[in-house]
Amino acid sequence: MARPRKDTAAQRQRQRNMTEKHREEQRQRDVHLEQLKCEKEEWLRRQTELLNEVERLKMLLDDGEKQVEFLRGQIAVLREEAQEDDERVSRYRADAQKAKRELEQLRTSYGEQFSNAVTSVRKNLEIEHEKEISPLREQISKLSSFRFKKKYDQILSKNTKDQRCSELVEYVKEFVGPENTDQFILDFIHYVSAKPQFTFSLSLSDWDTFVAAIHWQLSDHFLKTFKMFLKSRLQFDVFGSRLEIQEMKKKCAPGVDYKIDIIANEKVTKTGRRVPVQSSSVGILHLEEVLSRRLSALQKSGRLRFDAATNDDILIGVAGDKGSEQTKLALIIGNVSTPNDPKGLLLIGFYSGNDDHSSLVSRLGFKSKRETERYEERVEALEEAVLMAERAGDVIEKCKSGGRGRPSRVDSCESSFALTVPLAPPCPSTPAIHCSSKCITIKRDLEDDGILLAEANEMVTELEDNLQKSSGPTRKKFEEVLRSFGVDQRVWLQEFTGNNIRKILRPQNIDAILAVFPPSRFITNIGMVMKSLAFLMTSADTAAKTDKEMDEIELHVGELVRNLRNAMPDAVVTPKLHLVAAHLVPYLRANRSWGRLTEQSIEALHALFNTLNRRFAAVRDEQLLAQLILQQMSCYNLVFDAGIQIS
């Protein structure tokens, strides 16, 4: 009776397989149909563009024909005028010849007494004729020189533009004189630069100068000396007023929003000597008020955005970490296009010391229960955003209060992608280990195991040396492939960087790497794993995901898990892989995004602080040093909130 049930199960399995196959074929047909639709839309779009281009060319052809007809008419008019001028000149010449003959007759008749009078009459006639002919010549010259020139915006040749400029300079010389040409051109350029109707300008505005000084860290001394250099060399200054820049920096003074405490400590030198040192402890006084100003500025500049991932909420995160000798705590505003930019972080505080609970309490004054001061709400949902920031701060306090520097783990996850293997039941007849005559045998076995372990360690060491120092053809070819797309051979020392991973996980680079090794099922599975990782790495951004994009991510996650199981069935699942395999898709479904806030923001803040510390290295006063750093960070926030993009 058990046989029919097995057949029924097999039939069901085959039906399910056929169903899956039909679904896969249907999906492939849908994908192909979608591709055909896209190609059709692209063809229709190109057809429309071609029709528009044909219409535009027809219009241009009609305009060209009209211009040709107009030019033909002008040429005909000019020809008629030239013909009339020639006839007039011929008449003048005939009159001159007639007068000349008359003069000859008079000279013959009256003699030398009239020679002077004749000469005078001839000169007068020539002058009158020249006066009548000169305007005609100038008119013809102007018509031939200017009437048929192209518009300036239609000129493509640099030589033609230079010729136009040269002609204009010649006119300026005639207008003001050659000795005043240089001064006139300089005054004219300043005149055009000062007029708002012209886009040309010789100098930056005060705000643009402030942005440049903050972005490129231009000191007041540099601006002073460079402005003098520009005036001496170019006779104009490209920067705005230094006083206005100082006034803008004063608006970012940290004295109102932050509290700076100087703490005396001891530092142990390399020789073991204890020397007294001072360090600053900086904490924000009114987080709600500062956050309100930041959100108002972002809203005013149009940088505050809401999408499917945030809905109508203000997304706030708290990041804290120790870098070098300083611990920083900052607030991340997630409703911007680049939330992880370190120059957009709202600094909560920083101090010299560890990032444990006791240090947070003693240096920044964190408490378990915080009193919330209410301020006028300037942006919608601002109060809720502040409460979210406070709750995030409480979470950090709880994590730090466990007595350890960092939380070692989170609660264990119920989801598991590990393969379950049934264990054999213990044999009841096997006696427990007890002290008997077999102790000598056990001791000998343990000694043998120790010898085998030492030999195994030597083999592992030898294999690692071969891996790092080998020079076989496969290794050489693999290194050539890595170098071909810019990955250094230090990857053998497990020094992959994010840029290296991004270069390796390109489809063409993956195929090049796999081609180095002999083809096998394992290599095929590894290639599919790498391509799935490449897709996930490309899709890992802060943008809100659509349902179609999330379905595609879920498909690639499933392929990643399946191919990993086939390639390495006995490998251990790491926590990061478990997060991707078990929690990524549910998280995307719930939040419609990979997440806007990352640890890269606080890591980048460490680098920014290091830059500021190097810049102000000559400042020995800890109070002044903290004020300068806070002022620079406030200036960064001001430029960030204004939406200034500097490539």
mmCIF file of N, CA and C in Angstrom, residues 505-582:
data_model
loop_
_atom_site.group_PDB
_atom_site.id
_atom_site.type_symbol
_atom_site.label_atom_id
_atom_site.label_comp_id
_atom_site.label_asym_id
_atom_site.label_seq_id
_atom_site.Cartn_x
_atom_site.Cartn_y
_atom_site.Cartn_z
ATOM 1 N N LEU A 505 33.930 43.265 -9.498
ATOM 2 C CA LEU A 505 32.548 42.855 -9.725
ATOM 3 C C LEU A 505 31.929 43.619 -10.887
ATOM 4 N N ARG A 506 32.642 43.716 -11.971
ATOM 5 C CA ARG A 506 32.087 44.159 -13.247
ATOM 6 C C ARG A 506 31.868 42.920 -14.106
ATOM 7 N N PRO A 507 30.772 42.864 -14.871
ATOM 8 C CA PRO A 507 30.503 41.643 -15.645
ATOM 9 C C PRO A 507 31.667 41.234 -16.538
ATOM 10 N N GLN A 508 32.272 42.190 -17.250
ATOM 11 C CA GLN A 508 33.377 41.829 -18.134
ATOM 12 C C GLN A 508 34.602 41.395 -17.345
ATOM 13 N N ASN A 509 34.824 42.003 -16.161
ATOM 14 C CA ASN A 509 35.968 41.611 -15.341
ATOM 15 C C ASN A 509 35.757 40.240 -14.709
ATOM 16 N N ILE A 510 34.518 39.941 -14.339
ATOM 17 C CA ILE A 510 34.219 38.612 -13.785
ATOM 18 C C ILE A 510 34.515 37.534 -14.820
ATOM 19 N N ASP A 511 34.077 37.757 -16.052
ATOM 20 C CA ASP A 511 34.351 36.774 -17.105
ATOM 21 C C ASP A 511 35.853 36.627 -17.346
ATOM 22 N N ALA A 512 36.594 37.743 -17.270
ATOM 23 C CA ALA A 512 38.045 37.664 -17.474
ATOM 24 C C ALA A 512 38.719 36.878 -16.358
ATOM 25 N N ILE A 513 38.254 37.033 -15.124
ATOM 26 C CA ILE A 513 38.839 36.291 -14.004
ATOM 27 C C ILE A 513 38.530 34.807 -14.121
ATOM 28 N N LEU A 514 37.289 34.471 -14.449
ATOM 29 C CA LEU A 514 36.910 33.059 -14.542
ATOM 30 C C LEU A 514 37.632 32.364 -15.691
ATOM 31 N N ALA A 515 37.974 33.114 -16.740
ATOM 32 C CA ALA A 515 38.659 32.503 -17.881
ATOM 33 C C ALA A 515 40.076 32.063 -17.540
ATOM 34 N N VAL A 516 40.619 32.535 -16.415
ATOM 35 C CA VAL A 516 41.969 32.131 -16.016
ATOM 36 C C VAL A 516 41.997 30.668 -15.585
ATOM 37 N N PHE A 517 40.931 30.199 -14.957
ATOM 38 C CA PHE A 517 40.905 28.869 -14.361
ATOM 39 C C PHE A 517 40.246 27.870 -15.309
ATOM 40 N N PRO A 518 40.587 26.598 -15.169
ATOM 41 C CA PRO A 518 39.950 25.571 -16.008
ATOM 42 C C PRO A 518 38.449 25.526 -15.743
ATOM 43 N N PRO A 519 37.653 25.339 -16.762
ATOM 44 C CA PRO A 519 36.198 25.323 -16.559
ATOM 45 C C PRO A 519 35.768 24.127 -15.719
ATOM 46 N N SER A 520 34.846 24.386 -14.814
ATOM 47 C CA SER A 520 34.286 23.343 -13.954
ATOM 48 C C SER A 520 32.961 23.847 -13.410
ATOM 49 N N ARG A 521 32.226 22.956 -12.798
ATOM 50 C CA ARG A 521 30.943 23.348 -12.215
ATOM 51 C C ARG A 521 31.148 24.323 -11.048
ATOM 52 N N PHE A 522 32.219 24.109 -10.292
ATOM 53 C CA PHE A 522 32.514 24.999 -9.172
ATOM 54 C C PHE A 522 32.790 26.417 -9.674
ATOM 55 N N ILE A 523 33.603 26.541 -10.722
ATOM 56 C CA ILE A 523 33.916 27.861 -11.273
ATOM 57 C C ILE A 523 32.655 28.527 -11.822
ATOM 58 N N THR A 524 31.782 27.728 -12.446
ATOM 59 C CA THR A 524 30.533 28.286 -12.968
ATOM 60 C C THR A 524 29.668 28.849 -11.848
ATOM 61 N N ASN A 525 29.545 28.085 -10.747
ATOM 62 C CA ASN A 525 28.749 28.558 -9.610
ATOM 63 C C ASN A 525 29.359 29.811 -8.987
ATOM 64 N N ILE A 526 30.694 29.824 -8.880
ATOM 65 C CA ILE A 526 31.350 31.000 -8.315
ATOM 66 C C ILE A 526 31.113 32.227 -9.201
ATOM 67 N N GLY A 527 31.153 32.039 -10.523
ATOM 68 C CA GLY A 527 30.885 33.153 -11.425
ATOM 69 C C GLY A 527 29.475 33.697 -11.258
ATOM 70 N N MET A 528 28.500 32.794 -11.083
ATOM 71 C CA MET A 528 27.125 33.247 -10.870
ATOM 72 C C MET A 528 26.984 33.968 -9.537
ATOM 73 N N VAL A 529 27.711 33.487 -8.528
ATOM 74 C CA VAL A 529 27.701 34.172 -7.230
ATOM 75 C C VAL A 529 28.265 35.586 -7.373
ATOM 76 N N MET A 530 29.383 35.719 -8.088
ATOM 77 C CA MET A 530 29.999 37.038 -8.255
ATOM 78 C C MET A 530 29.083 37.983 -9.031
ATOM 79 N N LYS A 531 28.379 37.482 -10.030
ATOM 80 C CA LYS A 531 27.479 38.347 -10.790
ATOM 81 C C LYS A 531 26.282 38.769 -9.950
ATOM 82 N N SER A 532 25.787 37.867 -9.089
ATOM 83 C CA SER A 532 24.710 38.260 -8.179
ATOM 84 C C SER A 532 25.191 39.327 -7.208
ATOM 85 N N LEU A 533 26.409 39.154 -6.689
ATOM 86 C CA LEU A 533 26.977 40.166 -5.800
ATOM 87 C C LEU A 533 27.163 41.497 -6.527
ATOM 88 N N ALA A 534 27.563 41.425 -7.805
ATOM 89 C CA ALA A 534 27.736 42.654 -8.580
ATOM 90 C C ALA A 534 26.416 43.407 -8.706
ATOM 91 N N PHE A 535 25.335 42.673 -8.969
ATOM 92 C CA PHE A 535 24.029 43.330 -9.064
ATOM 93 C C PHE A 535 23.624 43.943 -7.732
ATOM 94 N N LEU A 536 23.813 43.192 -6.641
ATOM 95 C CA LEU A 536 23.434 43.718 -5.328
ATOM 96 C C LEU A 536 24.274 44.938 -4.965
ATOM 97 N N MET A 537 25.551 44.917 -5.324
ATOM 98 C CA MET A 537 26.408 46.063 -5.021
ATOM 99 C C MET A 537 25.978 47.286 -5.820
ATOM 100 N N THR A 538 25.546 47.076 -7.061
ATOM 101 C CA THR A 538 25.087 48.195 -7.875
ATOM 102 C C THR A 538 23.788 48.778 -7.338
ATOM 103 N N SER A 539 22.903 47.920 -6.851
ATOM 104 C CA SER A 539 21.607 48.390 -6.363
ATOM 105 C C SER A 539 21.663 48.930 -4.948
ATOM 106 N N ALA A 540 22.783 48.761 -4.259
ATOM 107 C CA ALA A 540 22.900 49.217 -2.869
ATOM 108 C C ALA A 540 23.165 50.717 -2.850
ATOM 109 N N ASP A 541 22.102 51.500 -2.843
ATOM 110 C CA ASP A 541 22.224 52.948 -2.764
ATOM 111 C C ASP A 541 21.111 53.480 -1.873
ATOM 112 N N THR A 542 21.004 54.792 -1.792
ATOM 113 C CA THR A 542 20.026 55.412 -0.902
ATOM 114 C C THR A 542 18.703 55.712 -1.591
ATOM 115 N N ALA A 543 18.545 55.318 -2.849
ATOM 116 C CA ALA A 543 17.323 55.634 -3.583
ATOM 117 C C ALA A 543 16.175 54.742 -3.125
ATOM 118 N N ALA A 544 14.959 55.271 -3.242
ATOM 119 C CA ALA A 544 13.771 54.483 -2.932
ATOM 120 C C ALA A 544 13.535 53.465 -4.044
ATOM 121 N N LYS A 545 13.214 52.235 -3.663
ATOM 122 C CA LYS A 545 13.064 51.142 -4.620
ATOM 123 C C LYS A 545 11.596 50.933 -4.972
ATOM 124 N N THR A 546 11.361 50.625 -6.247
ATOM 125 C CA THR A 546 10.024 50.268 -6.690
ATOM 126 C C THR A 546 9.775 48.783 -6.451
ATOM 127 N N ASP A 547 8.526 48.371 -6.633
ATOM 128 C CA ASP A 547 8.202 46.956 -6.445
ATOM 129 C C ASP A 547 8.962 46.082 -7.440
ATOM 130 N N LYS A 548 9.103 46.562 -8.664
ATOM 131 C CA LYS A 548 9.832 45.785 -9.667
ATOM 132 C C LYS A 548 11.295 45.628 -9.280
ATOM 133 N N GLU A 549 11.906 46.700 -8.791
ATOM 134 C CA GLU A 549 13.310 46.623 -8.372
ATOM 135 C C GLU A 549 13.483 45.690 -7.184
ATOM 136 N N MET A 550 12.540 45.726 -6.246
ATOM 137 C CA MET A 550 12.640 44.826 -5.089
ATOM 138 C C MET A 550 12.460 43.369 -5.504
ATOM 139 N N ASP A 551 11.570 43.121 -6.463
ATOM 140 C CA ASP A 551 11.419 41.750 -6.962
ATOM 141 C C ASP A 551 12.710 41.263 -7.616
ATOM 142 N N GLU A 552 13.362 42.138 -8.347
ATOM 143 C CA GLU A 552 14.620 41.754 -8.995
ATOM 144 C C GLU A 552 15.712 41.497 -7.961
ATOM 145 N N ILE A 553 15.756 42.314 -6.914
ATOM 146 C CA ILE A 553 16.732 42.091 -5.841
ATOM 147 C C ILE A 553 16.463 40.764 -5.153
ATOM 148 N N GLU A 554 15.194 40.467 -4.898
ATOM 149 C CA GLU A 554 14.853 39.195 -4.257
ATOM 150 C C GLU A 554 15.272 38.013 -5.129
ATOM 151 N N LEU A 555 15.100 38.145 -6.443
ATOM 152 C CA LEU A 555 15.511 37.077 -7.352
ATOM 153 C C LEU A 555 17.020 36.857 -7.280
ATOM 154 N N HIS A 556 17.800 37.917 -7.255
ATOM 155 C CA HIS A 556 19.257 37.778 -7.206
ATOM 156 C C HIS A 556 19.722 37.254 -5.854
ATOM 157 N N VAL A 557 19.040 37.626 -4.783
ATOM 158 C CA VAL A 557 19.404 37.080 -3.471
ATOM 159 C C VAL A 557 19.174 35.575 -3.450
ATOM 160 N N GLY A 558 18.041 35.130 -4.019
ATOM 161 C CA GLY A 558 17.791 33.694 -4.092
ATOM 162 C C GLY A 558 18.828 32.964 -4.926
ATOM 163 N N GLU A 559 19.209 33.547 -6.061
ATOM 164 C CA GLU A 559 20.255 32.925 -6.881
ATOM 165 C C GLU A 559 21.588 32.893 -6.146
ATOM 166 N N LEU A 560 21.885 33.946 -5.399
ATOM 167 C CA LEU A 560 23.131 33.987 -4.634
ATOM 168 C C LEU A 560 23.180 32.858 -3.617
ATOM 169 N N VAL A 561 22.105 32.679 -2.863
ATOM 170 C CA VAL A 561 22.072 31.619 -1.843
ATOM 171 C C VAL A 561 22.155 30.243 -2.496
ATOM 172 N N ARG A 562 21.418 30.051 -3.576
ATOM 173 C CA ARG A 562 21.397 28.747 -4.234
ATOM 174 C C ARG A 562 22.770 28.393 -4.812
ATOM 175 N N ASN A 563 23.407 29.333 -5.463
ATOM 176 C CA ASN A 563 24.721 29.057 -6.048
ATOM 177 C C ASN A 563 25.795 28.883 -4.982
ATOM 178 N N LEU A 564 25.685 29.607 -3.873
ATOM 179 C CA LEU A 564 26.634 29.412 -2.780
ATOM 180 C C LEU A 564 26.494 28.016 -2.182
ATOM 181 N N ARG A 565 25.269 27.560 -2.037
ATOM 182 C CA ARG A 565 25.058 26.202 -1.507
ATOM 183 C C ARG A 565 25.649 25.153 -2.445
ATOM 184 N N ASN A 566 25.474 25.369 -3.745
ATOM 185 C CA ASN A 566 26.013 24.401 -4.695
ATOM 186 C C ASN A 566 27.537 24.435 -4.736
ATOM 187 N N ALA A 567 28.114 25.636 -4.620
ATOM 188 C CA ALA A 567 29.568 25.751 -4.717
ATOM 189 C C ALA A 567 30.269 25.340 -3.435
ATOM 190 N N MET A 568 29.733 25.745 -2.294
ATOM 191 C CA MET A 568 30.386 25.479 -1.001
ATOM 192 C C MET A 568 29.351 24.989 0.001
ATOM 193 N N PRO A 569 28.929 23.733 -0.114
ATOM 194 C CA PRO A 569 27.861 23.232 0.773
ATOM 195 C C PRO A 569 28.284 23.126 2.225
ATOM 196 N N ASP A 570 29.567 23.013 2.514
ATOM 197 C CA ASP A 570 30.026 22.834 3.895
ATOM 198 C C ASP A 570 30.582 24.114 4.501
ATOM 199 N N ALA A 571 30.478 25.246 3.806
ATOM 200 C CA ALA A 571 31.048 26.488 4.323
ATOM 201 C C ALA A 571 30.178 27.052 5.441
ATOM 202 N N VAL A 572 30.801 27.835 6.306
ATOM 203 C CA VAL A 572 30.108 28.455 7.433
ATOM 204 C C VAL A 572 29.472 29.767 6.963
ATOM 205 N N VAL A 573 28.241 30.010 7.397
ATOM 206 C CA VAL A 573 27.529 31.227 7.036
ATOM 207 C C VAL A 573 27.961 32.349 7.975
ATOM 208 N N THR A 574 28.533 33.405 7.412
ATOM 209 C CA THR A 574 28.959 34.546 8.220
ATOM 210 C C THR A 574 27.757 35.430 8.547
ATOM 211 N N PRO A 575 27.855 36.262 9.587
ATOM 212 C CA PRO A 575 26.716 37.133 9.929
ATOM 213 C C PRO A 575 26.319 38.082 8.803
ATOM 214 N N LYS A 576 27.295 38.620 8.075
ATOM 215 C CA LYS A 576 26.954 39.545 6.991
ATOM 216 C C LYS A 576 26.206 38.830 5.869
ATOM 217 N N LEU A 577 26.660 37.621 5.544
ATOM 218 C CA LEU A 577 25.950 36.855 4.522
ATOM 219 C C LEU A 577 24.555 36.499 4.994
ATOM 220 N N HIS A 578 24.411 36.188 6.258
ATOM 221 C CA HIS A 578 23.094 35.868 6.805
ATOM 222 C C HIS A 578 22.162 37.079 6.722
ATOM 223 N N LEU A 579 22.683 38.261 6.987
ATOM 224 C CA LEU A 579 21.856 39.465 6.898
ATOM 225 C C LEU A 579 21.353 39.678 5.475
ATOM 226 N N VAL A 580 22.230 39.464 4.500
ATOM 227 C CA VAL A 580 21.818 39.637 3.104
ATOM 228 C C VAL A 580 20.808 38.573 2.702
ATOM 229 N N ALA A 581 21.074 37.328 3.087
ATOM 230 C CA ALA A 581 20.229 36.223 2.634
ATOM 231 C C ALA A 581 18.878 36.200 3.329
ATOM 232 N N ALA A 582 18.837 36.529 4.616
ATOM 233 C CA ALA A 582 17.610 36.341 5.387
ATOM 234 C C ALA A 582 16.846 37.627 5.640
#
